[in-house]
Amino acid sequence: MSFAGDVKGELCRGKVGRKCCAQAEACGVLLYCNRFSLGEVKIVTESPGFAQRLPGLFRRAFGIEFDEKGDPATPGKRIFSITDPQKLSLLWELCAFDPGGPAHHINFGMLEETHCRLAFLRGAFLAGGSVTDPQKGYHLELATTHLRVSRELTTLLRELGYSPKETTRKSNYITYFKQSEAIEDLLTAIGAPVSAMELMNTKAEKLLRNGVNRRVNCEAANVDKTVDAAVAQRLAIQRLRAAGAWEALSPKLQEAALLREANPELSLAQLAQLCQPPVTKSSLSHRLRKLIQMSEKV
């Protein structure tokens, strides 16, 4: 099962709560499901947990049954539908009624309490939400075909302290998050703390792995720089010998040259400790740089 499927499974393991929260969650489902119109409600899901939760949720919220529930024994997608006019009239009035016409809105009168707002978000995610596997990236979105609902959801989320972004994809209006911390907080709030913890653990592992890779790359780069510098210094010493300029070198420069020839793999700091007496890294660097400058002249 995908990570999004695991999240929905965890959300559905929680019991259907008080009636006000059940109504809020069911309204979230209706406004983010496949179809919610004056003529039909159609909810399509591949989540076994969501399919098992839906009948009890609508029974608790509205006291109604689905006209079609699909075959529980059939694997894959299950379709839940309502076509009875009386049931539809009740759902429309409670969840999406607009006195000015048949337009979809969030019924904020039903979402006065924070626990009801979180229940609404849970229903919206179960019906129209998805979240990316944290191994691949951080992205959570809620998709609906209703423009006003999408805009009102953004307002609701901001009132709860979140900062979502909006976009469109074909005929869907998307409310989404890219920040891992926001996704963790939202999943925890709507009832999926285990999934949120998995996301946090995955992020910590990725940060640790990236940190190790950076250190390894940095050390490798330092080794390459040391090797390149040592090669340049040994070539300079060979040119000075070939040009007969060795005897003209001061004792300190001769010592630095002999140490570099004998220890091509050592860093400047290690080489500086072999001098008699030991010198600082900067002092030895100055001597080796002097050798290179002299070799360029000869």
mmCIF file of C-alpha atoms in Angstrom:
data_model
loop_
_atom_site.group_PDB
_atom_site.id
_atom_site.type_symbol
_atom_site.label_atom_id
_atom_site.label_comp_id
_atom_site.label_asym_id
_atom_site.label_seq_id
_atom_site.Cartn_x
_atom_site.Cartn_y
_atom_site.Cartn_z
ATOM 1 C CA MET A 1 0.000 0.000 0.000
ATOM 2 C CA SER A 2 1.149 3.546 -0.711
ATOM 3 C CA PHE A 3 2.001 6.065 1.995
ATOM 4 C CA ALA A 4 -1.222 7.962 1.205
ATOM 5 C CA GLY A 5 -3.140 4.701 1.596
ATOM 6 C CA ASP A 6 -1.472 4.105 4.952
ATOM 7 C CA VAL A 7 -2.459 7.611 6.086
ATOM 8 C CA LYS A 8 -6.091 7.069 5.113
ATOM 9 C CA GLY A 9 -6.062 3.680 6.816
ATOM 10 C CA GLU A 10 -4.832 5.274 10.028
ATOM 11 C CA LEU A 11 -7.459 8.031 9.828
ATOM 12 C CA CYS A 12 -10.210 5.447 9.432
ATOM 13 C CA ARG A 13 -9.106 3.437 12.452
ATOM 14 C CA GLY A 14 -10.291 6.249 14.711
ATOM 15 C CA LYS A 15 -13.875 5.933 15.903
ATOM 16 C CA VAL A 16 -16.631 8.096 14.477
ATOM 17 C CA GLY A 17 -17.048 10.679 17.235
ATOM 18 C CA ARG A 18 -19.868 12.897 18.359
ATOM 19 C CA LYS A 19 -22.626 13.739 15.903
ATOM 20 C CA CYS A 20 -21.397 17.280 15.191
ATOM 21 C CA CYS A 21 -17.963 15.955 14.204
ATOM 22 C CA ALA A 22 -19.517 13.155 12.159
ATOM 23 C CA GLN A 23 -21.549 15.724 10.229
ATOM 24 C CA ALA A 24 -18.502 17.904 9.677
ATOM 25 C CA GLU A 25 -16.430 14.941 8.440
ATOM 26 C CA ALA A 26 -19.235 13.753 6.157
ATOM 27 C CA CYS A 27 -19.590 17.244 4.688
ATOM 28 C CA GLY A 28 -15.845 17.258 3.998
ATOM 29 C CA VAL A 29 -16.293 13.958 2.183
ATOM 30 C CA LEU A 30 -19.204 15.281 0.093
ATOM 31 C CA LEU A 31 -17.477 18.497 -0.977
ATOM 32 C CA TYR A 32 -14.298 16.632 -1.967
ATOM 33 C CA CYS A 33 -15.782 13.421 -3.404
ATOM 34 C CA ASN A 34 -16.186 12.487 -7.069
ATOM 35 C CA ARG A 35 -19.663 13.981 -7.475
ATOM 36 C CA PHE A 36 -22.024 15.947 -5.259
ATOM 37 C CA SER A 37 -24.924 17.468 -7.169
ATOM 38 C CA LEU A 38 -28.672 17.963 -6.896
ATOM 39 C CA GLY A 39 -29.133 14.658 -8.704
ATOM 40 C CA GLU A 40 -26.452 12.363 -7.248
ATOM 41 C CA VAL A 41 -23.764 11.730 -4.671
ATOM 42 C CA LYS A 42 -20.968 9.490 -5.931
ATOM 43 C CA ILE A 43 -17.959 8.506 -3.833
ATOM 44 C CA VAL A 44 -15.284 6.271 -5.375
ATOM 45 C CA THR A 45 -12.493 4.877 -3.207
ATOM 46 C CA GLU A 46 -9.775 2.246 -3.273
ATOM 47 C CA SER A 47 -9.175 2.526 0.470
ATOM 48 C CA PRO A 48 -10.608 -0.477 2.356
ATOM 49 C CA GLY A 49 -10.663 1.501 5.593
ATOM 50 C CA PHE A 50 -12.536 4.419 4.030
ATOM 51 C CA ALA A 51 -15.034 2.047 2.388
ATOM 52 C CA GLN A 52 -15.671 0.434 5.743
ATOM 53 C CA ARG A 53 -16.027 3.785 7.520
ATOM 54 C CA LEU A 54 -18.431 5.506 5.097
ATOM 55 C CA PRO A 55 -21.737 3.727 5.908
ATOM 56 C CA GLY A 56 -21.368 4.225 9.667
ATOM 57 C CA LEU A 57 -20.234 7.819 9.185
ATOM 58 C CA PHE A 58 -23.305 8.809 7.134
ATOM 59 C CA ARG A 59 -25.582 6.872 9.427
ATOM 60 C CA ARG A 60 -24.204 8.715 12.447
ATOM 61 C CA ALA A 61 -24.128 12.117 10.729
ATOM 62 C CA PHE A 62 -27.450 12.158 8.869
ATOM 63 C CA GLY A 63 -29.297 8.939 9.718
ATOM 64 C CA ILE A 64 -29.275 7.846 6.081
ATOM 65 C CA GLU A 65 -27.989 4.834 4.140
ATOM 66 C CA PHE A 66 -26.272 4.754 0.773
ATOM 67 C CA ASP A 67 -28.424 3.626 -2.146
ATOM 68 C CA GLU A 68 -25.411 1.754 -3.543
ATOM 69 C CA LYS A 69 -22.352 0.525 -1.658
ATOM 70 C CA GLY A 70 -20.513 -1.583 -4.203
ATOM 71 C CA ASP A 71 -19.453 -5.148 -3.590
ATOM 72 C CA PRO A 72 -17.188 -5.520 -0.529
ATOM 73 C CA ALA A 73 -15.840 -8.805 -1.931
ATOM 74 C CA THR A 74 -14.660 -7.154 -5.149
ATOM 75 C CA PRO A 75 -11.055 -5.900 -4.966
ATOM 76 C CA GLY A 76 -10.161 -2.431 -6.240
ATOM 77 C CA LYS A 77 -12.446 0.561 -6.355
ATOM 78 C CA ARG A 78 -15.788 0.648 -4.553
ATOM 79 C CA ILE A 79 -18.570 3.070 -5.472
ATOM 80 C CA PHE A 80 -20.954 4.565 -2.934
ATOM 81 C CA SER A 81 -23.891 6.527 -4.312
ATOM 82 C CA ILE A 82 -27.070 8.292 -3.245
ATOM 83 C CA THR A 83 -29.789 9.158 -5.758
ATOM 84 C CA ASP A 84 -32.871 9.378 -3.542
ATOM 85 C CA PRO A 85 -34.223 12.969 -3.855
ATOM 86 C CA GLN A 86 -35.147 13.277 -0.159
ATOM 87 C CA LYS A 87 -31.676 12.187 0.986
ATOM 88 C CA LEU A 88 -30.022 14.518 -1.507
ATOM 89 C CA SER A 89 -32.169 17.434 -0.377
ATOM 90 C CA LEU A 90 -31.077 16.857 3.234
ATOM 91 C CA LEU A 91 -27.386 16.600 2.317
ATOM 92 C CA TRP A 92 -27.538 19.665 0.098
ATOM 93 C CA GLU A 93 -29.169 21.745 2.790
ATOM 94 C CA LEU A 94 -26.721 20.717 5.506
ATOM 95 C CA CYS A 95 -23.465 20.702 3.570
ATOM 96 C CA ALA A 96 -23.647 22.961 0.542
ATOM 97 C CA PHE A 97 -26.775 25.108 0.585
ATOM 98 C CA ASP A 98 -26.564 28.474 -1.144
ATOM 99 C CA PRO A 99 -29.686 30.666 -0.856
ATOM 100 C CA GLY A 100 -28.733 32.364 -4.101
ATOM 101 C CA GLY A 101 -28.611 29.228 -6.204
ATOM 102 C CA PRO A 102 -27.245 25.692 -6.532
ATOM 103 C CA ALA A 103 -23.602 26.481 -5.744
ATOM 104 C CA HIS A 104 -21.257 24.618 -3.409
ATOM 105 C CA HIS A 105 -20.037 26.223 -0.202
ATOM 106 C CA ILE A 106 -18.564 25.112 3.101
ATOM 107 C CA ASN A 107 -21.182 25.414 5.819
ATOM 108 C CA PHE A 108 -19.125 27.346 8.380
ATOM 109 C CA GLY A 109 -22.073 27.304 10.772
ATOM 110 C CA MET A 110 -21.351 23.616 11.210
ATOM 111 C CA LEU A 111 -17.634 24.271 11.902
ATOM 112 C CA GLU A 112 -17.669 26.642 14.853
ATOM 113 C CA GLU A 113 -15.590 24.344 17.090
ATOM 114 C CA THR A 114 -11.977 23.392 16.326
ATOM 115 C CA HIS A 115 -12.671 19.658 16.649
ATOM 116 C CA CYS A 116 -15.415 19.990 14.002
ATOM 117 C CA ARG A 117 -13.065 21.878 11.682
ATOM 118 C CA LEU A 118 -10.439 19.158 11.998
ATOM 119 C CA ALA A 119 -13.123 16.521 11.362
ATOM 120 C CA PHE A 120 -14.104 18.389 8.172
ATOM 121 C CA LEU A 121 -10.450 18.370 7.038
ATOM 122 C CA ARG A 122 -10.234 14.653 7.789
ATOM 123 C CA GLY A 123 -13.270 13.991 5.572
ATOM 124 C CA ALA A 124 -11.896 16.198 2.807
ATOM 125 C CA PHE A 125 -8.584 14.342 2.865
ATOM 126 C CA LEU A 126 -10.233 10.915 2.857
ATOM 127 C CA ALA A 127 -12.311 11.808 -0.205
ATOM 128 C CA GLY A 128 -10.037 14.108 -2.182
ATOM 129 C CA GLY A 129 -6.626 14.138 -0.537
ATOM 130 C CA SER A 130 -3.249 12.646 -1.292
ATOM 131 C CA VAL A 131 0.223 12.826 0.211
ATOM 132 C CA THR A 132 3.552 11.926 -1.373
ATOM 133 C CA ASP A 133 5.792 9.215 0.052
ATOM 134 C CA PRO A 134 8.332 11.168 2.169
ATOM 135 C CA GLN A 135 11.131 9.121 0.615
ATOM 136 C CA LYS A 136 10.361 10.933 -2.645
ATOM 137 C CA GLY A 137 9.405 14.410 -1.413
ATOM 138 C CA TYR A 138 6.989 16.483 0.647
ATOM 139 C CA HIS A 139 3.608 17.249 -0.889
ATOM 140 C CA LEU A 140 0.088 17.046 0.499
ATOM 141 C CA GLU A 141 -2.945 18.213 -1.457
ATOM 142 C CA LEU A 142 -6.726 18.400 -1.323
ATOM 143 C CA ALA A 143 -8.534 18.439 -4.682
ATOM 144 C CA THR A 144 -12.126 19.492 -5.373
ATOM 145 C CA THR A 145 -14.097 20.423 -8.471
ATOM 146 C CA HIS A 146 -15.712 23.362 -6.647
ATOM 147 C CA LEU A 147 -13.879 26.695 -6.866
ATOM 148 C CA ARG A 148 -15.658 28.385 -3.957
ATOM 149 C CA VAL A 149 -15.092 25.382 -1.711
ATOM 150 C CA SER A 150 -11.371 25.457 -2.492
ATOM 151 C CA ARG A 151 -11.120 29.159 -1.659
ATOM 152 C CA GLU A 152 -13.142 28.733 1.540
ATOM 153 C CA LEU A 153 -10.939 25.797 2.564
ATOM 154 C CA THR A 154 -7.875 28.033 2.265
ATOM 155 C CA THR A 155 -9.584 30.532 4.581
ATOM 156 C CA LEU A 156 -10.398 27.751 7.037
ATOM 157 C CA LEU A 157 -6.836 26.470 7.052
ATOM 158 C CA ARG A 158 -5.412 29.949 7.594
ATOM 159 C CA GLU A 159 -7.733 30.452 10.549
ATOM 160 C CA LEU A 160 -6.249 27.256 11.989
ATOM 161 C CA GLY A 161 -2.716 28.616 11.589
ATOM 162 C CA TYR A 162 -1.668 26.976 8.305
ATOM 163 C CA SER A 163 -0.337 28.644 5.153
ATOM 164 C CA PRO A 164 -1.520 26.579 2.172
ATOM 165 C CA LYS A 165 -0.964 27.333 -1.499
ATOM 166 C CA GLU A 166 -3.453 27.049 -4.346
ATOM 167 C CA THR A 167 -3.325 25.923 -7.952
ATOM 168 C CA THR A 168 -5.497 24.283 -10.604
ATOM 169 C CA ARG A 169 -5.084 20.989 -12.436
ATOM 170 C CA LYS A 170 -7.485 20.299 -15.301
ATOM 171 C CA SER A 171 -10.944 20.764 -13.768
ATOM 172 C CA ASN A 172 -9.758 20.454 -10.167
ATOM 173 C CA TYR A 173 -8.907 23.188 -7.681
ATOM 174 C CA ILE A 174 -5.962 22.198 -5.507
ATOM 175 C CA THR A 175 -5.033 23.315 -2.009
ATOM 176 C CA TYR A 176 -1.569 22.040 -1.172
ATOM 177 C CA PHE A 177 1.426 22.092 1.174
ATOM 178 C CA LYS A 178 5.113 21.635 0.339
ATOM 179 C CA GLN A 179 6.595 22.225 3.803
ATOM 180 C CA SER A 180 7.233 19.013 5.706
ATOM 181 C CA GLU A 181 6.517 20.662 9.071
ATOM 182 C CA ALA A 182 3.067 21.823 7.913
ATOM 183 C CA ILE A 183 2.262 18.355 6.579
ATOM 184 C CA GLU A 184 3.358 16.757 9.855
ATOM 185 C CA ASP A 185 1.222 19.157 11.888
ATOM 186 C CA LEU A 186 -1.842 18.696 9.688
ATOM 187 C CA LEU A 187 -1.643 14.890 9.693
ATOM 188 C CA THR A 188 -1.308 14.881 13.469
ATOM 189 C CA ALA A 189 -4.237 17.285 13.891
ATOM 190 C CA ILE A 190 -6.677 15.305 11.738
ATOM 191 C CA GLY A 191 -5.862 11.970 13.365
ATOM 192 C CA ALA A 192 -2.769 10.407 11.755
ATOM 193 C CA PRO A 193 0.078 10.941 14.263
ATOM 194 C CA VAL A 194 1.805 7.652 13.371
ATOM 195 C CA SER A 195 2.074 8.683 9.721
ATOM 196 C CA ALA A 196 3.318 12.111 10.789
ATOM 197 C CA MET A 197 6.011 10.442 12.897
ATOM 198 C CA GLU A 198 7.022 8.272 9.953
ATOM 199 C CA LEU A 199 7.417 11.414 7.868
ATOM 200 C CA MET A 200 9.557 13.008 10.603
ATOM 201 C CA ASN A 201 11.754 9.899 10.895
ATOM 202 C CA THR A 202 12.237 9.723 7.140
ATOM 203 C CA LYS A 203 13.189 13.398 7.039
ATOM 204 C CA ALA A 204 15.699 12.894 9.875
ATOM 205 C CA GLU A 205 17.269 9.937 8.055
ATOM 206 C CA LYS A 206 17.552 11.952 4.836
ATOM 207 C CA LEU A 207 19.165 14.868 6.684
ATOM 208 C CA LEU A 208 21.648 12.528 8.348
ATOM 209 C CA ARG A 209 22.457 10.792 5.079
ATOM 210 C CA ASN A 210 22.907 14.097 3.268
ATOM 211 C CA GLY A 211 25.142 15.356 6.065
ATOM 212 C CA VAL A 212 27.350 12.265 5.819
ATOM 213 C CA ASN A 213 27.547 12.617 2.038
ATOM 214 C CA ARG A 214 28.543 16.265 2.352
ATOM 215 C CA ARG A 215 31.290 15.415 4.826
ATOM 216 C CA VAL A 216 32.579 12.587 2.639
ATOM 217 C CA ASN A 217 32.565 14.827 -0.431
ATOM 218 C CA CYS A 218 34.326 17.585 1.498
ATOM 219 C CA GLU A 219 37.000 15.191 2.757
ATOM 220 C CA ALA A 220 37.467 13.777 -0.729
ATOM 221 C CA ALA A 221 37.858 17.283 -2.124
ATOM 222 C CA ASN A 222 40.435 18.104 0.546
ATOM 223 C CA VAL A 223 42.374 14.934 -0.298
ATOM 224 C CA ASP A 224 42.325 15.868 -3.982
ATOM 225 C CA LYS A 225 43.610 19.354 -3.160
ATOM 226 C CA THR A 226 46.387 17.885 -0.997
ATOM 227 C CA VAL A 227 47.440 15.485 -3.737
ATOM 228 C CA ASP A 228 47.410 18.171 -6.432
ATOM 229 C CA ALA A 229 49.446 20.533 -4.265
ATOM 230 C CA ALA A 230 51.962 17.805 -3.404
ATOM 231 C CA VAL A 231 52.433 16.918 -7.097
ATOM 232 C CA ALA A 232 53.039 20.577 -7.997
ATOM 233 C CA GLN A 233 55.549 20.959 -5.155
ATOM 234 C CA ARG A 234 57.512 17.809 -6.100
ATOM 235 C CA LEU A 235 57.684 18.891 -9.751
ATOM 236 C CA ALA A 236 59.029 22.266 -8.650
ATOM 237 C CA ILE A 237 61.727 20.564 -6.542
ATOM 238 C CA GLN A 238 62.711 18.331 -9.466
ATOM 239 C CA ARG A 239 63.050 21.376 -11.728
ATOM 240 C CA LEU A 240 65.300 23.090 -9.190
ATOM 241 C CA ARG A 241 67.531 20.013 -8.965
ATOM 242 C CA ALA A 242 67.691 19.693 -12.735
ATOM 243 C CA ALA A 243 68.608 23.364 -13.088
ATOM 244 C CA GLY A 244 71.446 23.043 -10.548
ATOM 245 C CA ALA A 245 69.729 25.434 -8.162
ATOM 246 C CA TRP A 246 69.594 23.046 -5.231
ATOM 247 C CA GLU A 247 72.757 24.278 -3.539
ATOM 248 C CA ALA A 248 71.495 27.844 -3.678
ATOM 249 C CA LEU A 249 68.506 26.979 -1.498
ATOM 250 C CA SER A 250 68.511 27.967 2.158
ATOM 251 C CA PRO A 251 68.620 25.154 4.764
ATOM 252 C CA LYS A 252 64.935 25.736 5.611
ATOM 253 C CA LEU A 253 63.900 25.450 1.967
ATOM 254 C CA GLN A 254 66.035 22.318 1.532
ATOM 255 C CA GLU A 255 64.425 20.786 4.609
ATOM 256 C CA ALA A 256 60.946 21.541 3.279
ATOM 257 C CA ALA A 257 61.840 20.065 -0.119
ATOM 258 C CA LEU A 258 63.311 16.859 1.350
ATOM 259 C CA LEU A 259 60.287 16.335 3.603
ATOM 260 C CA ARG A 260 57.875 16.797 0.702
ATOM 261 C CA GLU A 261 59.818 14.382 -1.507
ATOM 262 C CA ALA A 262 59.870 11.760 1.241
ATOM 263 C CA ASN A 263 56.209 12.224 2.269
ATOM 264 C CA PRO A 264 54.086 13.051 -0.796
ATOM 265 C CA GLU A 265 50.865 11.819 0.871
ATOM 266 C CA LEU A 266 51.011 14.008 3.993
ATOM 267 C CA SER A 267 49.049 17.207 4.481
ATOM 268 C CA LEU A 268 50.747 20.507 5.240
ATOM 269 C CA ALA A 269 49.837 20.252 8.916
ATOM 270 C CA GLN A 270 51.351 16.768 9.187
ATOM 271 C CA LEU A 271 54.438 17.772 7.244
ATOM 272 C CA ALA A 272 54.967 20.851 9.425
ATOM 273 C CA GLN A 273 55.264 18.633 12.516
ATOM 274 C CA LEU A 274 58.176 16.733 10.937
ATOM 275 C CA CYS A 275 60.309 19.846 10.656
ATOM 276 C CA GLN A 276 63.153 20.298 13.148
ATOM 277 C CA PRO A 277 61.961 22.106 15.133
ATOM 278 C CA PRO A 278 58.261 21.792 14.169
ATOM 279 C CA VAL A 279 56.815 24.853 12.430
ATOM 280 C CA THR A 280 53.342 26.130 11.794
ATOM 281 C CA LYS A 281 51.297 25.078 8.786
ATOM 282 C CA SER A 282 51.436 28.598 7.349
ATOM 283 C CA SER A 283 55.240 28.715 7.675
ATOM 284 C CA LEU A 284 55.691 25.458 5.786
ATOM 285 C CA SER A 285 53.168 26.564 3.166
ATOM 286 C CA HIS A 286 55.213 29.724 2.643
ATOM 287 C CA ARG A 287 58.413 27.700 2.117
ATOM 288 C CA LEU A 288 56.822 25.329 -0.397
ATOM 289 C CA ARG A 289 55.238 28.240 -2.236
ATOM 290 C CA LYS A 290 58.690 29.860 -2.391
ATOM 291 C CA LEU A 291 60.110 26.696 -3.986
ATOM 292 C CA ILE A 292 57.408 26.797 -6.683
ATOM 293 C CA GLN A 293 58.094 30.470 -7.399
ATOM 294 C CA MET A 294 61.851 29.804 -7.711
ATOM 295 C CA SER A 295 61.258 26.845 -10.045
ATOM 296 C CA GLU A 296 59.144 29.024 -12.334
ATOM 297 C CA LYS A 297 62.053 31.465 -12.681
ATOM 298 C CA VAL A 298 64.595 28.777 -13.619
#
